[in-house]
Structures are given as structure tokens and as C-alpha cells.
């Protein structure tokens, strides 16, 4: 969905939706004041700034410690998304909650990791996780390696999408641009994933690696060539799409080997 169209949803109506969900769970919350502030504040803002403002106003309006607020917010998330699509249609309203965790949860690592895990079952935690990777790279990667073996496809995808060095619409992860080797074990765990949704993320991550460290990316792909599954073949071909457009001789040779 185009960001321009999505932007229109982050307004007073979304504020009322969030407020109603909190109130329905027995939380004392000034619905009208919150909606009015969101209405006044978002008029001239673009999508990302609207999401951030709503997150800031949520914090202001809840006026409780993060450890309490995050419990309230996770409790209103509702049913999980069983599909590979719909995160920006049915669950668009979760984005300010993800931003709240991104901005205010760093000092509560375990609580925030659990909340990100729950959010990505409905929307996505791929942007939310990045400040945690920057602040606590080893600790966060350890969690994401576990996620790469989760039964839930959304969580497996997050383990890969969240570590992409050059994820679109997100800040770059310089730590992995400089050295992507710490994320290779996650890609290994996902190289035969049955979900096309996950496969695409793995391919995109390898594509990112190839841009900055072609030798590391090529070595990884070469190691996957013996007896590749159909899932792995799709990942490799999609990861090589830019090189194939350039008729790169190595990429063409890889296709012949599969």
C-alpha cells in the first residue's frame, strides 16, 4: 500500500480506535483529549511523523511506567494475523504501539522483546527491533536466532527482515554493513523455509549483503548449492536478481548449478 494512502489512516479515527480498545479493557483513558490532540497534531505531518506523534501522545495520555503501559498495549492487540498479507490493512493501527516500544522500551529489554514478538504476529516489528540491535547487538541477535526457528512465519520473517543491513524506510544497520557475518546463522536457519513470505526476506537480506560484501554473499550462496531444495533455489535466484539483470557471469553460473 502506498504511504500516501496509508498516511490518511493515522488521524483522529485511529486515536479513537486505540482509546476504545484500552477503555474496553478497563483502562482509565481520556479518549476525547487524546483524539483531539492527535487531530490537531497530525494535520500537516507525513506518515512516519504521524505514527511517532501518536506514540508520543499515547505515552503522555497513559502517564504510567513503561512496564505497566506495555502490558496494556499488548493486551489490546487482539487475534493474530494468520495470513502473509494484511499487516498494513487490518492491523495498521498497531504501528503507533510498535513506535512506542521502539522509542521508550530500550531500558526494559525482555518486556520489549516479548512485545515486539507479539506485534509482529499482527503488523511488523522490523523497524522497532533496529534500535535494540544497535544498543544491544549480541543480546538481540541471540533472541532473533531463536525466532528464526519459531513455528510462526511472521516471527521467522522478523528474525531476518529485522537484521537487513539496508532495509527500505528504516535506518541502516552500520554494524552489519561493516560485517554481516553475525547474521549468517539466521539465514542458515531459514534457507529452506516453506513460507514464500520468509523466503523473500532471506533473499532480500542476501541481496543487501551482496551490495557491500560480495565475497561473503557469494560464499554463502555457493555453500547452499549442493542438493538445494526448491525453496532454496527460489531464494538464491531472487537474491541474485540484480546481478542477473547485469548478466553477471558468476550469477549465471550459479543458475546452471542448481
Short mmCIF file of C-alpha atoms in Angstrom, two decimals:
data_model
loop_
_atom_site.label_atom_id
_atom_site.label_comp_id
_atom_site.label_asym_id
_atom_site.label_seq_id
_atom_site.Cartn_x
_atom_site.Cartn_y
_atom_site.Cartn_z
CA UNK A 1 0.00 0.00 0.00
CA UNK A 2 1.29 3.48 -0.92
CA UNK A 3 2.48 5.53 2.04
CA UNK A 4 0.34 8.46 0.86
CA UNK A 5 -2.85 6.43 1.19
CA UNK A 6 -1.76 4.78 4.44
CA UNK A 7 -0.98 8.18 5.94
CA UNK A 8 -4.64 9.15 5.83
CA UNK A 9 -5.50 6.44 8.35
CA UNK A 10 -3.30 7.92 11.09
CA UNK A 11 -5.62 10.57 12.38
CA UNK A 12 -8.41 11.17 14.88
CA UNK A 13 -10.20 7.95 13.88
CA UNK A 14 -7.17 5.85 14.71
CA UNK A 15 -6.84 7.66 18.04
CA UNK A 16 -10.45 6.83 18.87
CA UNK A 17 -9.85 3.21 17.88
CA UNK A 18 -6.86 2.88 20.20
CA UNK A 19 -8.68 4.63 23.02
CA UNK A 20 -11.75 2.40 22.68
CA UNK A 21 -9.59 -0.72 22.85
CA UNK A 22 -7.89 0.46 26.03
CA UNK A 23 -11.15 1.53 27.65
CA UNK A 24 -12.76 -1.80 26.72
CA UNK A 25 -10.01 -3.48 28.74
CA UNK A 26 -10.86 -1.41 31.79
CA UNK A 27 -8.08 1.16 31.41
CA UNK A 28 -8.84 4.69 32.56
CA UNK A 29 -8.09 6.80 29.48
CA UNK A 30 -9.21 10.27 28.38
CA UNK A 31 -10.46 9.36 24.94
CA UNK A 32 -11.61 12.81 23.87
CA UNK A 33 -8.44 14.62 24.95
CA UNK A 34 -6.27 12.06 23.18
CA UNK A 35 -8.30 12.19 19.96
CA UNK A 36 -8.30 15.99 19.97
CA UNK A 37 -4.51 16.19 20.38
CA UNK A 38 -3.98 13.64 17.60
CA UNK A 39 -6.41 15.51 15.33
CA UNK A 40 -4.66 18.83 15.90
CA UNK A 41 -1.14 17.48 15.70
CA UNK A 42 -1.25 15.25 12.64
CA UNK A 43 -2.80 17.57 10.05
CA UNK A 44 0.46 18.71 8.44
CA UNK A 45 2.55 15.61 9.12
CA UNK A 46 3.67 12.78 6.85
CA UNK A 47 3.17 9.11 7.71
CA UNK A 48 6.25 8.42 9.87
CA UNK A 49 5.81 11.62 11.83
CA UNK A 50 2.12 10.89 12.38
CA UNK A 51 2.92 7.47 13.77
CA UNK A 52 5.56 8.92 16.08
CA UNK A 53 3.28 11.69 17.31
CA UNK A 54 0.52 9.22 18.16
CA UNK A 55 3.07 7.09 20.05
CA UNK A 56 4.25 10.15 21.99
CA UNK A 57 0.69 11.17 22.82
CA UNK A 58 -0.10 7.62 23.93
CA UNK A 59 2.77 7.81 26.40
CA UNK A 60 1.61 11.21 27.59
CA UNK A 61 -2.01 10.15 27.99
CA UNK A 62 -1.32 6.83 29.72
CA UNK A 63 1.06 8.56 32.15
CA UNK A 64 2.24 5.31 33.75
CA UNK A 65 5.52 3.43 33.92
CA UNK A 66 6.55 1.59 30.73
CA UNK A 67 6.27 -1.77 32.48
CA UNK A 68 2.58 -1.12 33.07
CA UNK A 69 1.82 0.61 29.77
CA UNK A 70 3.35 -2.11 27.63
CA UNK A 71 1.14 -4.70 29.31
CA UNK A 72 -1.92 -2.61 28.50
CA UNK A 73 -0.85 -2.20 24.88
CA UNK A 74 -0.01 -5.85 24.26
CA UNK A 75 -3.37 -6.83 25.76
CA UNK A 76 -5.29 -4.87 23.09
CA UNK A 77 -3.54 -6.43 20.09
CA UNK A 78 -6.28 -8.99 19.52
CA UNK A 79 -6.20 -12.07 17.25
CA UNK A 80 -3.02 -12.96 15.38
CA UNK A 81 -2.75 -12.47 11.62
CA UNK A 82 -2.87 -15.94 10.07
CA UNK A 83 -2.15 -14.65 6.55
CA UNK A 84 1.04 -13.37 4.94
CA UNK A 85 -0.73 -10.15 3.96
CA UNK A 86 -2.91 -7.65 5.78
CA UNK A 87 -0.39 -6.15 8.20
CA UNK A 88 -0.94 -2.67 6.75
CA UNK A 89 -4.69 -3.02 6.25
CA UNK A 90 -6.27 -4.96 9.08
CA UNK A 91 -3.50 -4.14 11.58
CA UNK A 92 -2.32 -0.66 10.54
CA UNK A 93 -3.43 0.70 13.93
CA UNK A 94 -0.68 -1.33 15.66
CA UNK A 95 2.08 0.85 14.18
CA UNK A 96 1.99 3.55 16.91
CA UNK A 97 2.31 0.81 19.54
CA UNK A 98 5.39 -0.52 17.73
CA UNK A 99 6.82 3.01 17.66
CA UNK A 100 6.13 3.37 21.39
CA UNK A 101 8.25 0.27 22.06
CA UNK A 102 10.93 1.49 19.67
CA UNK A 103 11.25 4.84 21.45
CA UNK A 104 10.59 4.05 25.08
CA UNK A 105 11.37 0.40 25.71
CA UNK A 106 15.15 0.11 25.49
CA UNK A 107 15.60 0.01 29.25
CA UNK A 108 13.21 -2.94 29.52
CA UNK A 109 14.77 -5.42 27.10
CA UNK A 110 12.90 -8.62 27.94
CA UNK A 111 9.50 -6.94 28.14
CA UNK A 112 10.13 -5.19 24.84
CA UNK A 113 11.32 -8.32 23.06
CA UNK A 114 8.14 -10.09 24.07
CA UNK A 115 6.05 -7.14 22.92
CA UNK A 116 7.86 -6.97 19.55
CA UNK A 117 7.26 -10.69 19.13
CA UNK A 118 3.54 -10.20 19.71
CA UNK A 119 3.31 -7.15 17.46
CA UNK A 120 4.94 -8.89 14.52
CA UNK A 121 2.24 -11.58 14.63
CA UNK A 122 -0.18 -8.84 13.56
CA UNK A 123 1.80 -6.00 11.99
CA UNK A 124 5.62 -5.96 11.89
CA UNK A 125 8.50 -5.39 14.29
CA UNK A 126 11.13 -4.96 11.58
CA UNK A 127 11.60 -1.24 12.31
CA UNK A 128 11.01 -1.48 16.06
CA UNK A 129 13.79 -4.03 16.55
CA UNK A 130 16.54 -1.91 14.98
CA UNK A 131 17.33 0.39 17.96
CA UNK A 132 17.69 -2.77 20.06
CA UNK A 133 20.15 -4.24 17.57
CA UNK A 134 22.16 -1.03 17.73
CA UNK A 135 22.10 -0.78 21.52
CA UNK A 136 22.38 -4.49 22.38
CA UNK A 137 23.58 -6.29 19.21
CA UNK A 138 24.69 -9.59 20.76
CA UNK A 139 21.75 -9.86 23.13
CA UNK A 140 19.20 -9.02 20.43
CA UNK A 141 20.77 -11.34 17.85
CA UNK A 142 20.58 -14.18 20.36
CA UNK A 143 16.82 -13.65 20.60
CA UNK A 144 16.44 -13.37 16.84
CA UNK A 145 18.29 -16.64 16.25
CA UNK A 146 15.69 -18.31 18.45
CA UNK A 147 12.95 -16.54 16.49
CA UNK A 148 14.37 -17.90 13.23
CA UNK A 149 13.17 -21.35 14.35
CA UNK A 150 9.75 -20.24 15.58
CA UNK A 151 6.65 -22.02 14.29
CA UNK A 152 5.07 -18.66 13.40
CA UNK A 153 6.05 -17.47 9.91
CA UNK A 154 5.76 -13.80 10.88
CA UNK A 155 8.28 -14.24 13.68
CA UNK A 156 10.66 -16.20 11.44
CA UNK A 157 10.42 -13.42 8.86
CA UNK A 158 11.15 -10.79 11.51
CA UNK A 159 14.34 -12.61 12.51
CA UNK A 160 15.64 -11.95 9.00
CA UNK A 161 13.89 -8.75 7.93
CA UNK A 162 14.88 -7.01 11.14
CA UNK A 163 18.61 -7.59 10.58
CA UNK A 164 18.67 -6.48 6.95
CA UNK A 165 21.58 -4.05 6.67
CA UNK A 166 19.74 -1.79 4.21
CA UNK A 167 16.06 -2.23 5.00
CA UNK A 168 13.96 0.31 3.00
CA UNK A 169 12.25 3.06 5.02
CA UNK A 170 14.50 2.25 8.01
CA UNK A 171 17.79 3.47 9.36
CA UNK A 172 20.78 1.48 8.07
CA UNK A 173 22.40 -1.04 10.39
CA UNK A 174 26.02 0.05 10.05
CA UNK A 175 27.18 -2.80 12.28
CA UNK A 176 26.03 -5.32 9.64
CA UNK A 177 27.02 -3.17 6.69
CA UNK A 178 30.56 -3.31 8.06
CA UNK A 179 30.39 -7.02 8.94
CA UNK A 180 27.35 -9.14 8.05
CA UNK A 181 28.78 -12.42 9.39
CA UNK A 182 26.82 -12.26 12.70
CA UNK A 183 23.53 -12.54 10.78
CA UNK A 184 24.56 -15.52 8.63
CA UNK A 185 23.41 -18.14 11.20
CA UNK A 186 19.89 -16.71 10.95
CA UNK A 187 19.96 -17.03 7.16
CA UNK A 188 21.22 -20.61 7.51
CA UNK A 189 18.23 -21.45 9.69
CA UNK A 190 15.86 -20.03 7.08
CA UNK A 191 17.42 -21.24 3.83
CA UNK A 192 14.76 -23.93 3.32
CA UNK A 193 11.82 -22.15 4.92
CA UNK A 194 8.47 -23.25 3.44
CA UNK A 195 6.92 -19.76 3.57
CA UNK A 196 7.34 -17.60 0.47
CA UNK A 197 6.94 -14.61 2.78
CA UNK A 198 10.06 -15.69 4.69
CA UNK A 199 11.93 -16.74 1.56
CA UNK A 200 11.56 -13.27 0.08
CA UNK A 201 13.01 -11.71 3.23
CA UNK A 202 16.01 -14.07 3.19
CA UNK A 203 16.64 -13.26 -0.47
CA UNK A 204 16.43 -9.53 0.18
CA UNK A 205 18.83 -9.82 3.08
CA UNK A 206 21.37 -11.64 0.91
CA UNK A 207 20.86 -9.01 -1.78
CA UNK A 208 21.77 -6.37 0.81
CA UNK A 209 24.91 -8.30 1.77
CA UNK A 210 25.98 -8.67 -1.86
CA UNK A 211 25.98 -4.89 -2.24
CA UNK A 212 28.56 -4.32 0.49
CA UNK A 213 30.34 -7.66 0.81
CA UNK A 214 30.03 -9.57 -2.46
CA UNK A 215 32.59 -12.19 -1.37
CA UNK A 216 30.64 -13.05 1.81
CA UNK A 217 27.36 -13.13 -0.10
CA UNK A 218 28.80 -15.28 -2.86
CA UNK A 219 30.41 -17.70 -0.41
CA UNK A 220 27.09 -18.11 1.38
CA UNK A 221 25.24 -18.85 -1.85
CA UNK A 222 27.97 -21.26 -3.00
CA UNK A 223 27.64 -23.18 0.27
CA UNK A 224 23.90 -23.60 -0.40
CA UNK A 225 24.29 -25.05 -3.90
CA UNK A 226 24.81 -28.76 -3.13
CA UNK A 227 21.42 -30.52 -3.31
CA UNK A 228 19.31 -27.35 -2.96
CA UNK A 229 15.62 -27.63 -2.16
CA UNK A 230 13.07 -25.83 -4.33
CA UNK A 231 12.72 -23.24 -1.55
CA UNK A 232 16.46 -22.59 -1.51
CA UNK A 233 16.58 -22.35 -5.30
CA UNK A 234 13.90 -19.66 -5.22
CA UNK A 235 15.77 -17.73 -2.51
CA UNK A 236 19.06 -17.85 -4.42
CA UNK A 237 17.51 -16.77 -7.71
CA UNK A 238 15.65 -13.88 -6.08
CA UNK A 239 18.79 -12.83 -4.17
CA UNK A 240 20.70 -12.68 -7.47
CA UNK A 241 18.07 -10.71 -9.38
CA UNK A 242 20.17 -7.53 -9.66
CA UNK A 243 23.28 -9.41 -10.80
CA UNK A 244 21.22 -11.41 -13.28
CA UNK A 245 19.88 -8.20 -14.82
CA UNK A 246 23.51 -7.21 -15.37
CA UNK A 247 24.21 -10.68 -16.84
CA UNK A 248 26.91 -11.20 -14.21
CA UNK A 249 28.91 -14.28 -15.20
CA UNK A 250 29.13 -15.69 -11.66
CA UNK A 251 25.37 -15.32 -11.08
CA UNK A 252 24.61 -17.01 -14.42
CA UNK A 253 26.92 -19.86 -13.49
CA UNK A 254 25.12 -20.29 -10.16
CA UNK A 255 21.82 -20.77 -12.01
CA UNK A 256 23.39 -23.51 -14.12
CA UNK A 257 24.50 -25.36 -11.00
CA UNK A 258 21.03 -25.52 -9.50
#
